[in-house]
Coordinates of C-alpha atoms in Angstrom, one line a residue:
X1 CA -32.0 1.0 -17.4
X2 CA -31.8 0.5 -14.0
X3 CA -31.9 -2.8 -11.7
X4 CA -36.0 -1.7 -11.3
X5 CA -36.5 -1.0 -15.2
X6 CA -35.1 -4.3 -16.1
X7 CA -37.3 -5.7 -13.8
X8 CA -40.4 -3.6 -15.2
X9 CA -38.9 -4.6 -19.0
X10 CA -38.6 -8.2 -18.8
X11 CA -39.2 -9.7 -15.5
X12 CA -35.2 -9.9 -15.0
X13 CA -35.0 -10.5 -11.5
X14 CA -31.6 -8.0 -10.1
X15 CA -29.3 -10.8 -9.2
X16 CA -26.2 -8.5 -9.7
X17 CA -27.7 -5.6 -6.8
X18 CA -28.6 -8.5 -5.0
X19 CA -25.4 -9.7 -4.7
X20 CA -23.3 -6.2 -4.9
X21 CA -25.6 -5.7 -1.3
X22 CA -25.0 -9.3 0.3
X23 CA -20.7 -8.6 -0.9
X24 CA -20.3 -5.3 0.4
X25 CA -22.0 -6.7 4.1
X26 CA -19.6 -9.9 4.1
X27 CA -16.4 -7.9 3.0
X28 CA -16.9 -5.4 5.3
X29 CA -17.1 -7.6 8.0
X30 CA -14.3 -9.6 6.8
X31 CA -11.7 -6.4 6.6
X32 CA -13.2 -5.1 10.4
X33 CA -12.0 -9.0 11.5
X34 CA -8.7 -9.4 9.9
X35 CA -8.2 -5.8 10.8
X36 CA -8.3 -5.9 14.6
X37 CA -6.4 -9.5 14.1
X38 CA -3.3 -7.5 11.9
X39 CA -3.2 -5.0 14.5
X40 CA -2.6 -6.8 17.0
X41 CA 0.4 -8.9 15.3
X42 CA 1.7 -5.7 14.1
X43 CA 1.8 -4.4 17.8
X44 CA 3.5 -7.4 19.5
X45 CA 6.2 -7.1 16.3
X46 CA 6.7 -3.2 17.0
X47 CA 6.7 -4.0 21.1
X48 CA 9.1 -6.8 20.5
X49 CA 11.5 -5.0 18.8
X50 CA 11.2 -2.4 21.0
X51 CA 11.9 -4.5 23.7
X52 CA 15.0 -6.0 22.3
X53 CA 16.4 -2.3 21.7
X54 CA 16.5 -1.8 24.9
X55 CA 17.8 -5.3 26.0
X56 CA 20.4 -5.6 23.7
X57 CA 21.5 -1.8 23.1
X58 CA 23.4 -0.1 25.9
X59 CA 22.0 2.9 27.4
X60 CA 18.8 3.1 24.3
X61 CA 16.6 5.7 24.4
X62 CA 13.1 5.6 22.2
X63 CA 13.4 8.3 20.1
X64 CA 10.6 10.6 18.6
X65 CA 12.2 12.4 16.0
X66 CA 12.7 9.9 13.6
X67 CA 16.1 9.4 13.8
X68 CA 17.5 6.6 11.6
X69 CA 20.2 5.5 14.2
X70 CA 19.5 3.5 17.6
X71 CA 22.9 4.6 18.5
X72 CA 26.0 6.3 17.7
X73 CA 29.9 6.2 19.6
X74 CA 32.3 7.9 18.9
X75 CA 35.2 6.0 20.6
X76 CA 36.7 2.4 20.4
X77 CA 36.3 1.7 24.0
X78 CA 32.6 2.5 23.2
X79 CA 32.8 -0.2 20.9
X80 CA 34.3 -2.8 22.4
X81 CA 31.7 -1.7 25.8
X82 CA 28.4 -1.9 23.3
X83 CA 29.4 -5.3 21.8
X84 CA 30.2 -6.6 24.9
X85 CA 27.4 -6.0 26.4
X86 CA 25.4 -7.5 23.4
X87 CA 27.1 -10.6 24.1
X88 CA 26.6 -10.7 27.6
X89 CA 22.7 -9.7 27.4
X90 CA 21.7 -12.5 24.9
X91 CA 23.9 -15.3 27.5
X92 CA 22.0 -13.9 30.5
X93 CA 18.5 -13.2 28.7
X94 CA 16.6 -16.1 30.5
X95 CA 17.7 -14.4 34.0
X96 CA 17.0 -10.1 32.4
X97 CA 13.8 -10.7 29.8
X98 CA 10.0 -10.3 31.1
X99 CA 8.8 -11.6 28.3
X100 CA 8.6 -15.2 27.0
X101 CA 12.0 -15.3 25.0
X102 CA 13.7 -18.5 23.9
X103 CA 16.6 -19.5 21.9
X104 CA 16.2 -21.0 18.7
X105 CA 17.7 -24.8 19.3
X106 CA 19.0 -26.7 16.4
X107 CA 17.9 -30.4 17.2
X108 CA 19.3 -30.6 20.6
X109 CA 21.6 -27.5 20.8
X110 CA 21.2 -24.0 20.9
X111 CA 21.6 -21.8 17.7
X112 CA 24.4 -19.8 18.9
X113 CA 25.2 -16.1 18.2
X114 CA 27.4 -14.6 15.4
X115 CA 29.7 -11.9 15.6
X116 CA 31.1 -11.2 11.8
X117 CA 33.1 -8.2 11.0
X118 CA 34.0 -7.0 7.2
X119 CA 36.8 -4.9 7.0
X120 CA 39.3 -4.0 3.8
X121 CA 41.3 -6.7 2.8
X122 CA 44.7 -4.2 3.0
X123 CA 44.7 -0.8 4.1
X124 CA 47.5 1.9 5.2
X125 CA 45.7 5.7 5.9
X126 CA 48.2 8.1 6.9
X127 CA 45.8 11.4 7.2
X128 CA 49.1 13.6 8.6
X129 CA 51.2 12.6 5.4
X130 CA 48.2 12.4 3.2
X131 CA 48.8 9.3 1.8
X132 CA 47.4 6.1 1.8
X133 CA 47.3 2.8 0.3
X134 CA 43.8 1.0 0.3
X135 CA 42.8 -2.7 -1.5
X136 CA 38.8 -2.5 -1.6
X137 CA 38.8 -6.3 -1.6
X138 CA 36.2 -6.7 1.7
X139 CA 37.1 -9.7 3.5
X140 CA 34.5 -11.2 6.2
X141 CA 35.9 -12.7 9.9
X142 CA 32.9 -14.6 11.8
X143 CA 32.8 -16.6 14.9
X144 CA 30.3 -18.2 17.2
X145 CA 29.3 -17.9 20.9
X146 CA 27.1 -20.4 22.4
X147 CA 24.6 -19.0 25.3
X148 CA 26.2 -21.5 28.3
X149 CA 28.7 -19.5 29.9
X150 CA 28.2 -16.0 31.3
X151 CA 30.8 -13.5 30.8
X152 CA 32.9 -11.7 33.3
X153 CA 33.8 -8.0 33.8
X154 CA 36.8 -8.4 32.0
X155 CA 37.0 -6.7 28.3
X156 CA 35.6 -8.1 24.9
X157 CA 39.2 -8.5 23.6
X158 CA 40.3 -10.4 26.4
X159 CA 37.8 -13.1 26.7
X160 CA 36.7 -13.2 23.4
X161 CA 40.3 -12.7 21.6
X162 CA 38.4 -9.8 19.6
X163 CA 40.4 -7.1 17.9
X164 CA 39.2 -4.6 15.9
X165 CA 40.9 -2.5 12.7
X166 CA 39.0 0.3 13.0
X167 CA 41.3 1.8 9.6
X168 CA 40.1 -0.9 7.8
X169 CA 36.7 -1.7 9.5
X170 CA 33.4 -1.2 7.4
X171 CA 30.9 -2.6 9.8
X172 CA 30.8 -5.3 12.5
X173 CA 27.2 -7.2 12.7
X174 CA 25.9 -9.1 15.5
X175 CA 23.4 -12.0 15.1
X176 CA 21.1 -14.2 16.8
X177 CA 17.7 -16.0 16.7
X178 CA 14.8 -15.9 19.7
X179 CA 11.5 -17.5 19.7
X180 CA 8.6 -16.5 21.9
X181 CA 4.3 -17.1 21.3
X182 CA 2.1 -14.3 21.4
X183 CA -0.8 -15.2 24.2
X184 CA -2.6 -12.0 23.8
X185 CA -4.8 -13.7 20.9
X186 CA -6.1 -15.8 23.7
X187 CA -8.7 -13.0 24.6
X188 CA -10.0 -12.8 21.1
X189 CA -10.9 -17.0 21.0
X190 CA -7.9 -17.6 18.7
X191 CA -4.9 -19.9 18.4
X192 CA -1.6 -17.6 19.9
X193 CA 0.9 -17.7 16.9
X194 CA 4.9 -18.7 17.2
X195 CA 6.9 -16.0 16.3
X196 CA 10.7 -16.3 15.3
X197 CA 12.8 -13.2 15.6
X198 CA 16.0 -12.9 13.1
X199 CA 17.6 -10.4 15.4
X200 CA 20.7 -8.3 13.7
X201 CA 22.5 -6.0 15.2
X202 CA 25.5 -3.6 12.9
X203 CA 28.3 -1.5 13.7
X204 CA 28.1 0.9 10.9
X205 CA 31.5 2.6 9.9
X206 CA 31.5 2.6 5.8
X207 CA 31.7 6.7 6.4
X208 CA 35.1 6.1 8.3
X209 CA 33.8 9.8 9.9
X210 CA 34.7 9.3 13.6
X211 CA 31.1 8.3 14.0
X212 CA 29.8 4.5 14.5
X213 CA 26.2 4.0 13.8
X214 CA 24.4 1.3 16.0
X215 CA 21.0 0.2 14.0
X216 CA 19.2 -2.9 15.6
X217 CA 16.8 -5.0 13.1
X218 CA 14.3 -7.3 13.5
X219 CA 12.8 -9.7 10.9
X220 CA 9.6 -11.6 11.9
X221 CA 8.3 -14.8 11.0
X222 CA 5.3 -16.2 12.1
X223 CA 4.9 -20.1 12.5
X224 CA 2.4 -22.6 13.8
X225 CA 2.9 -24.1 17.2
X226 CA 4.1 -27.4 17.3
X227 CA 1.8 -28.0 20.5
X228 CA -0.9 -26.3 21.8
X229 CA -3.9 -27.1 23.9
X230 CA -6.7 -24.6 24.7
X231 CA -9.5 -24.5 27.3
X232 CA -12.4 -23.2 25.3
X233 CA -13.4 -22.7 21.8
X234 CA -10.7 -21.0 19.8
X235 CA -10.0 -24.2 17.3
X236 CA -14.3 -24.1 16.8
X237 CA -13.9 -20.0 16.0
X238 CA -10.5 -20.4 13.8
X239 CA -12.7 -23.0 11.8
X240 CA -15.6 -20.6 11.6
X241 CA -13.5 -17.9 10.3
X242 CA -11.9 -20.1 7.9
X243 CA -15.7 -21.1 6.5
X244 CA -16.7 -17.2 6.4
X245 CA -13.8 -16.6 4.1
X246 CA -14.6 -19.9 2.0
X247 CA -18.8 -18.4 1.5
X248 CA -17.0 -14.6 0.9
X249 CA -15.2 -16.3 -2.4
X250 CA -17.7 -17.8 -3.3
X251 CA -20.1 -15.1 -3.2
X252 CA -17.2 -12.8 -4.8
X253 CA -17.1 -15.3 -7.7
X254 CA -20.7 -15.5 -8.3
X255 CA -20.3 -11.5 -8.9
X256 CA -17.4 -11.8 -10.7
X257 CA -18.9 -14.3 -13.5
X258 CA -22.3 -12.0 -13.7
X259 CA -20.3 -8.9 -14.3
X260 CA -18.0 -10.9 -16.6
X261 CA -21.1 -12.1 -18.6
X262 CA -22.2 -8.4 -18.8
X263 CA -19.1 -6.9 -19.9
X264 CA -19.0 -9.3 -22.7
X265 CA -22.3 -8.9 -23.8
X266 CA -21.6 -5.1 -23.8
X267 CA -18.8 -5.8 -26.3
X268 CA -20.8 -8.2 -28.3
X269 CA -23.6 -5.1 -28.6
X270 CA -21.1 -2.7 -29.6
X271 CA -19.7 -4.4 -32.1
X272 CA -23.2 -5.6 -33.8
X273 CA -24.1 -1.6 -33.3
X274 CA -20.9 -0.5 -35.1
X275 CA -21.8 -3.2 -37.9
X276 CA -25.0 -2.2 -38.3
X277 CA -24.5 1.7 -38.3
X278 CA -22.0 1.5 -41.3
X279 CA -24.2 -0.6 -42.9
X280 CA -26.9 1.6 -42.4
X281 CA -26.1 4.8 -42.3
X282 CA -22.4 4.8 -43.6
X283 CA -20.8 5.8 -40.6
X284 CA -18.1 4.9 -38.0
X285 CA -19.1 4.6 -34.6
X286 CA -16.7 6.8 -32.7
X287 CA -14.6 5.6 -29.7
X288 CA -16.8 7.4 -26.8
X289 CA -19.7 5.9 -28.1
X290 CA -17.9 2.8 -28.6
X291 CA -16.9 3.2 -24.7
X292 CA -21.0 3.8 -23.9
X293 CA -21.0 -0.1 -23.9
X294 CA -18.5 -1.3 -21.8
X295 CA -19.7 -0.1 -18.3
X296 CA -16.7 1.0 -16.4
X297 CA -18.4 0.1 -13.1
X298 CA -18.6 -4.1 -13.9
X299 CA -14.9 -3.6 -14.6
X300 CA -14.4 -2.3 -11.1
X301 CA -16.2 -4.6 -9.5
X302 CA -14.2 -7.3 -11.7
X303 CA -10.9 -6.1 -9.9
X304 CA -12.7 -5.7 -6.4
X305 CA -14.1 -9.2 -7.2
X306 CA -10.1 -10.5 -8.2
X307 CA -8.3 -8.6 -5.1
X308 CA -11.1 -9.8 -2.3
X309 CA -10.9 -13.2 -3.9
X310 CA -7.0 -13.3 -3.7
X311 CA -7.3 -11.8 -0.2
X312 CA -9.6 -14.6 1.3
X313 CA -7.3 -17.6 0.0
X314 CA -4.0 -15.7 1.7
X315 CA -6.5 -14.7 4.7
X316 CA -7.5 -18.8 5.2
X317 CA -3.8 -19.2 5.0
X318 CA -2.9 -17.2 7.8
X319 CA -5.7 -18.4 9.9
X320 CA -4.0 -22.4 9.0
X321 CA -1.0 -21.3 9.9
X322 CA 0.4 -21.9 6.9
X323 CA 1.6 -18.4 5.3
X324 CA 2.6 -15.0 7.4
X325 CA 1.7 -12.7 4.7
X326 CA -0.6 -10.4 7.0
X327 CA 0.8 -7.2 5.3
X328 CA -0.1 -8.4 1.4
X329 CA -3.3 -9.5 2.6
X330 CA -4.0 -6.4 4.7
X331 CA -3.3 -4.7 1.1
X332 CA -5.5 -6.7 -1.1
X333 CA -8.5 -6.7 1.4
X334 CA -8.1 -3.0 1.8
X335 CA -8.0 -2.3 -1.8
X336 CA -10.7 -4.3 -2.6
X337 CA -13.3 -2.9 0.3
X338 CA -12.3 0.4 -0.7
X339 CA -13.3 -0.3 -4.7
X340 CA -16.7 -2.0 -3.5
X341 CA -17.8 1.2 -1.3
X342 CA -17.0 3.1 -4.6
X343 CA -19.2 0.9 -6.8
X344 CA -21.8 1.9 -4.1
X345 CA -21.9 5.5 -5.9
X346 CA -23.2 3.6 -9.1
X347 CA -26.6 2.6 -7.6
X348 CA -27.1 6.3 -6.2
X349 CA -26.0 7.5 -10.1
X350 CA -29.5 6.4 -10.9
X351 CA -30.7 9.2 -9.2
X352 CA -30.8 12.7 -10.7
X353 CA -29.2 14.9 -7.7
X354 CA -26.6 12.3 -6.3
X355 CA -25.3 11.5 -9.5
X356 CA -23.1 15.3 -9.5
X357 CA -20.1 13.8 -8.2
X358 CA -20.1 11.1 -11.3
X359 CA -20.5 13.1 -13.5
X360 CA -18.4 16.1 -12.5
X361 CA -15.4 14.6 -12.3
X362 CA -16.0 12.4 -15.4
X363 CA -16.6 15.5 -17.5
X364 CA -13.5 17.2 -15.8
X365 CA -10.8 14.1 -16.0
X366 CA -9.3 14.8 -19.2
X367 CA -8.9 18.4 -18.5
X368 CA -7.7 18.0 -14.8
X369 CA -5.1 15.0 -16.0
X370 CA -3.7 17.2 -19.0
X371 CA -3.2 20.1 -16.2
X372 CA -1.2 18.0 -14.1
X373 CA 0.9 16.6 -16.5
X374 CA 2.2 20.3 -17.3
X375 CA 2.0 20.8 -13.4
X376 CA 3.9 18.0 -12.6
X377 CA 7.3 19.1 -14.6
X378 CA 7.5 22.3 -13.0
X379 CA 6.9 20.0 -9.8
X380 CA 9.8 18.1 -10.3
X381 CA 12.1 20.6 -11.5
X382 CA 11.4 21.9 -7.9
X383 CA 11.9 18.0 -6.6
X384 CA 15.5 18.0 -8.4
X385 CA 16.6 21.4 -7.5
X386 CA 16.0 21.2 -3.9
X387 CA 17.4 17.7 -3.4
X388 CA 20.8 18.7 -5.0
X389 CA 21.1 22.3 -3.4
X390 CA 19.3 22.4 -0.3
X391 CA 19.9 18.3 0.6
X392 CA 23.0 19.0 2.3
X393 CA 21.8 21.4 4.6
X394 CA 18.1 20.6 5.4
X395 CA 17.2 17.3 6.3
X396 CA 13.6 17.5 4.3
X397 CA 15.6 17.3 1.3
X398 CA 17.6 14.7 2.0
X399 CA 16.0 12.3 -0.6
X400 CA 13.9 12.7 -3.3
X401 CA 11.3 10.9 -1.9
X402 CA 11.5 13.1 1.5
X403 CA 11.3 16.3 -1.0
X404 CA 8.5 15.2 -2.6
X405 CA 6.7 15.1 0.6
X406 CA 7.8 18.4 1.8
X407 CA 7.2 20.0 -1.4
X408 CA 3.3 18.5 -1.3
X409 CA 2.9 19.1 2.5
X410 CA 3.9 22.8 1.6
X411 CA 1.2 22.8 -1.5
X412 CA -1.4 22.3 1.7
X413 CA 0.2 25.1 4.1
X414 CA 1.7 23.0 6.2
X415 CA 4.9 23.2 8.2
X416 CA 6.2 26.6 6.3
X417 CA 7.5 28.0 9.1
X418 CA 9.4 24.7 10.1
X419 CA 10.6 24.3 6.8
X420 CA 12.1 28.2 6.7
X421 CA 13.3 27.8 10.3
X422 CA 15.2 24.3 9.9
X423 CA 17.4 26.0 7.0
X424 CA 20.9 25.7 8.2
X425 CA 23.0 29.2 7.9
X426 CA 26.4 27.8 7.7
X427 CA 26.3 29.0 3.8
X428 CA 24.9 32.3 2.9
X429 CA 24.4 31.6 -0.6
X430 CA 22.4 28.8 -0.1
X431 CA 20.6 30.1 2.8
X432 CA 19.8 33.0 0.5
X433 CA 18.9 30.7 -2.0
X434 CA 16.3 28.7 -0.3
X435 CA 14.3 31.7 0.8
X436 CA 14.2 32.4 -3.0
X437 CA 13.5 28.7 -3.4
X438 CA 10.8 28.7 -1.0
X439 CA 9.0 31.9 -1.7
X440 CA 8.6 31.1 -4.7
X441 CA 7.2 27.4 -5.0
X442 CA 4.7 28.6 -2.3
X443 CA 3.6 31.3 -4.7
X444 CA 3.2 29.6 -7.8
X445 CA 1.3 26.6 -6.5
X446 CA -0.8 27.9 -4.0
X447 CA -1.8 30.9 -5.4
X448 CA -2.0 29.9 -9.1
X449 CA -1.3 25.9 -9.9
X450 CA -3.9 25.0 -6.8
X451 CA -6.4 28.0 -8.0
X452 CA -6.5 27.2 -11.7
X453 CA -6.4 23.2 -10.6
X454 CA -9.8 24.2 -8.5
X455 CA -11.2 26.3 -11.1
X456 CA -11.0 23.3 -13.5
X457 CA -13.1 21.2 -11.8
X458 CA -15.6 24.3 -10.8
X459 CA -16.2 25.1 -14.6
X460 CA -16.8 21.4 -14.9
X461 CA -19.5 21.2 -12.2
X462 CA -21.3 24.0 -13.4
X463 CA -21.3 22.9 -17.0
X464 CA -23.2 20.1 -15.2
X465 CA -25.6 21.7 -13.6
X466 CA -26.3 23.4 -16.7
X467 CA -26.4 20.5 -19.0
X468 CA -29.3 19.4 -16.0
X469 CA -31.4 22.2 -17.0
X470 CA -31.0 22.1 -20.5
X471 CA -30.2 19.2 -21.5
X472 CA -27.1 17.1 -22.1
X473 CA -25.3 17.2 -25.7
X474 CA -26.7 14.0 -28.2
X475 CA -24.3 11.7 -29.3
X476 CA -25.6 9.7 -32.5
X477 CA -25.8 7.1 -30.5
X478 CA -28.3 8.5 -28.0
X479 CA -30.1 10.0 -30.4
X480 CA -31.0 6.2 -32.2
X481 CA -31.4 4.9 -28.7
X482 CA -34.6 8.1 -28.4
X483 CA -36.2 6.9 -31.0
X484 CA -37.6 3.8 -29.1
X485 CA -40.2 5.5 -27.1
X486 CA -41.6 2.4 -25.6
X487 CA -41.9 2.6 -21.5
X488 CA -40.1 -0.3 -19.4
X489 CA -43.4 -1.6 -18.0
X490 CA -45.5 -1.3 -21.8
X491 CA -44.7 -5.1 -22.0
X492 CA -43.0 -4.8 -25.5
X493 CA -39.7 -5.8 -24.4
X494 CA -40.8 -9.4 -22.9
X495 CA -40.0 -12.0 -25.2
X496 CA -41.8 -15.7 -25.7
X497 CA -38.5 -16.9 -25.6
X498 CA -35.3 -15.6 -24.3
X499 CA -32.7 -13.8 -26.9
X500 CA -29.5 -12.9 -27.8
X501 CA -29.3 -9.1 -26.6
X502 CA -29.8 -7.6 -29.7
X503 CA -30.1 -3.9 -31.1
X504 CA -33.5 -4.9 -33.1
X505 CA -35.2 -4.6 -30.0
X506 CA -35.2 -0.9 -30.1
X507 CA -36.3 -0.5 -33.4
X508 CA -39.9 -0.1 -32.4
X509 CA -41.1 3.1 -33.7
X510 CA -37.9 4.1 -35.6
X511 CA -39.9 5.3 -38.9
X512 CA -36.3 4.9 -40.9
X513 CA -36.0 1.4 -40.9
X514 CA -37.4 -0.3 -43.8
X515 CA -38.2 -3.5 -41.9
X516 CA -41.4 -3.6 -39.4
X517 CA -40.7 -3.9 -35.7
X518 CA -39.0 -6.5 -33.7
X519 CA -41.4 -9.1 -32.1

């Protein structure tokens, strides 16, 4: 029955719909708020780094190919230039930076910067002689520099006593703290956030290839400010937000117990039906009718009802300052708004020509997951294949996980030509190879996995349609559940007093039953 038959049946009023309408309002509300509040800390991160490339990084460019490097030299003068003018950046950033950058202090001193190089602990390479003699023991060398005195013009090596063994050298790594508060939140009526910025800068040279990488990273902490005072009403609008959450929980927990209740009582009915059907008729219920009494859409809204829940309590965190978790709570909000837009499609299931989608792709699931489990290892025999014999020479098969993505982009027709053109031909063989390759993954999936994938779920849909016409197969199940014939609103199913959900109440009519109907 529906939400409106129950009604009809026995006066239940729908507290669950009720509810499912008031939740999907509230949470949607919620994720359009802590959305536009996540973007904005995730900008001012991505800006900051930014920012502190091109302070800290001699001569950075932004790059828009995706390059994993900030920088590269090839010589050690380059070195000894880019470190030294790391150093000499972070002494003069009050006098260089626009923005509002501070160094961390440590009680009443400044948190100074770290220079630490790891290097073998003994090592002799002789390339012209081929020899060499190597102890893979790394040893670490670290000293300080406090931001108080600017440097000169003269060298690293000089001023700092620096001297790098670049035979030996696996990577030199440059660290320091800043602090600065994001103001922009000011606009939106909410408390600006202290950020700390764990700012690590490394020399890269484990390949010992002639080439230094320079990669600049930048972890992010958000804090509470010690001190704050604000013209207006951001504290009243923080509180407000904090109360929104608190009525979203418990809103989300009143649905969660109902659907709970339900799903029990489900299981309770199923197994009193499987008792009373062996005892009856001497048969075993089987397990897809068992599954007719556990509804699948109370479990999702169970788990939408657990992840918004979850998502709230990190969420009033965040806006007390107390936890920085905006990406895990981004996650479980997301998650959990997506899953209650798709228990939306239950209430329209109740209705003959939306309910297609529901049961199309229940009807084709077992078929469709049982094709791509056999689609899925010629897949990754592709996956493997290309990694190993292309990887060297085409950077979309660098990684499995990058091979992956080509391989699927390629399922959808896209970038073919770019992936055909970036093939390197400094080897024929493999040149030839990866035409071969190519040609024919494209064939088989596209023209034969993809089709027979979309013919699946076509031959399901119209088996559908048909079933709508004629009439759907009869479990034994349904076909004891026809034999009650009584309408919701014939007032049979109100009781005096209110019952245990039983079977007995759909005995009414059923001429086998040697007992006389249920009161």
């Amino acid at each position: 029955m529906n939400p409106c038959e129950k009604f009809q049946a026995r006066g239940r009023k729908p507290w669950k719909l009720g509810v499912q309408i008031l939740k999907i309002a509230m949470v949607t509300l919620q994720l359009v708020l802590f959305g536009l509040s996540n973007q904005m800390v995730v900008l001012f991160k991505q800006e900051n780094t930014i920012a502190f490339k091109h302070l800290f990084l001699k001569d950075y460019v932004d790059k828009s190919d995706g390059a994993n490097n900030d920088c590269v030299v090839y010589t050690q003068h380059d070195v000894y230039e880019y470190l030294s003018f790391v150093i000499s950046q972070y002494i003069q950033l009050h006098n260089i930076s626009v923005g509002n950058h501070a160094y961390e202090r440590r009680g009443s001193h400044v948190a100074p910067l770290t220079v630490c190089q790891y290097f073998y602990k003994r090592g002799s390479v002789s390339p012209g002689n081929e020899t060499f003699n190597v102890d893979p023991k790394i040893e670490t060398d670290c000293f300080n520099i406090v931001p108080l005195v600017p440097m000169h013009n003269g060298s690293l090596n000089d001023e700092l006593n620096l001297t790098l063994d670049f035979h030996r050298l696996l990577m030199v790594q440059v660290g320091f703290k800043l602090k600065t508060i994001n103001l922009q939140t000011i606009r939106r009526h909410e408390l600006p956030d202290c950020y700390y910025f764990s700012i690590m800068i490394t020399f890269d040279n484990k390949a010992h290839s002639g080439r230094i990488e320079i990669n600049l990273d930048n972890d992010v902490s958000i804090r509470e400010c010690r001190g704050w005072h604000i013209a207006g009403a951001a504290q009243r609008k923080t509180n407000f937000k904090m109360t929104f959450d608190a009525f979203i929980i418990l809103v989300c927990l009143t649905s969660l117990i109902l659907c709970t209740r339900s799903v029990i009582k489900g299981i309770k009915l199923q197994q009193e039906f499987a008792y009373f059907f062996n005892l009856r008729y001497n048969k075993n219920v089987t397990w897809s009718e068992r599954m007719e009494f556990v509804n699948g859409w109370y479990i999702l809204i169970i788990v939408s009802d657990s992840l918004t829940i979850t998502g709230s309590v990190l969420k009033i965190e965040i806006d007390a300052k107390s936890l920085a978790s905006y990406d895990v709570c981004s996650i479980l909000l997301g998650t959990s708004t997506l899953l209650v837009w798709v228990g939306v499609i239950r209430y329209l299931g109740f209705f003959e020509k939306y309910n297609v989608l529901i049961l199309t792709l229940r009807a084709a699931f077992p078929n469709v997951i049982r094709f791509c489990c056999c689609a899925a290892m010629i897949y990754l025999g592709y996956c493997f294949c290309g990694w190993i014999v292309l990887g060297p020479y085409h950077e979309k098969f660098r990684s499995l996980n990058v091979v992956s993505e080509c391989l699927f982009s390629l399922i959808n027709g896209d970038d073919m030509f770019a992936t055909f053109a970036a093939m390197q031909e400094k080897n024929y063989i493999v040149w030839l190879f990866s035409r071969i390759y190519l040609s024919t993954f494209i064939s088989l999936f596209i023209y034969m996995v993809l089709s027979l994938f979309i013919a699946l779920i076509t031959d399901a849909y119209e088996t559908i349609k048909l079933y709508q016409k004629e009439g759907f197969p009869q479990s034994d199940l349904h076909n004891f559940m026809a034999e009650c014939k009584d309408l919701p609103d014939s007032g049979r199913f109100r009781l005096e007093e209110e019952m245990p959900t039983s079977l007995y109440c759909c005995c009414n009519g059923f001429n086998k039953m040697e007992s006389g109907p249920c009161n």
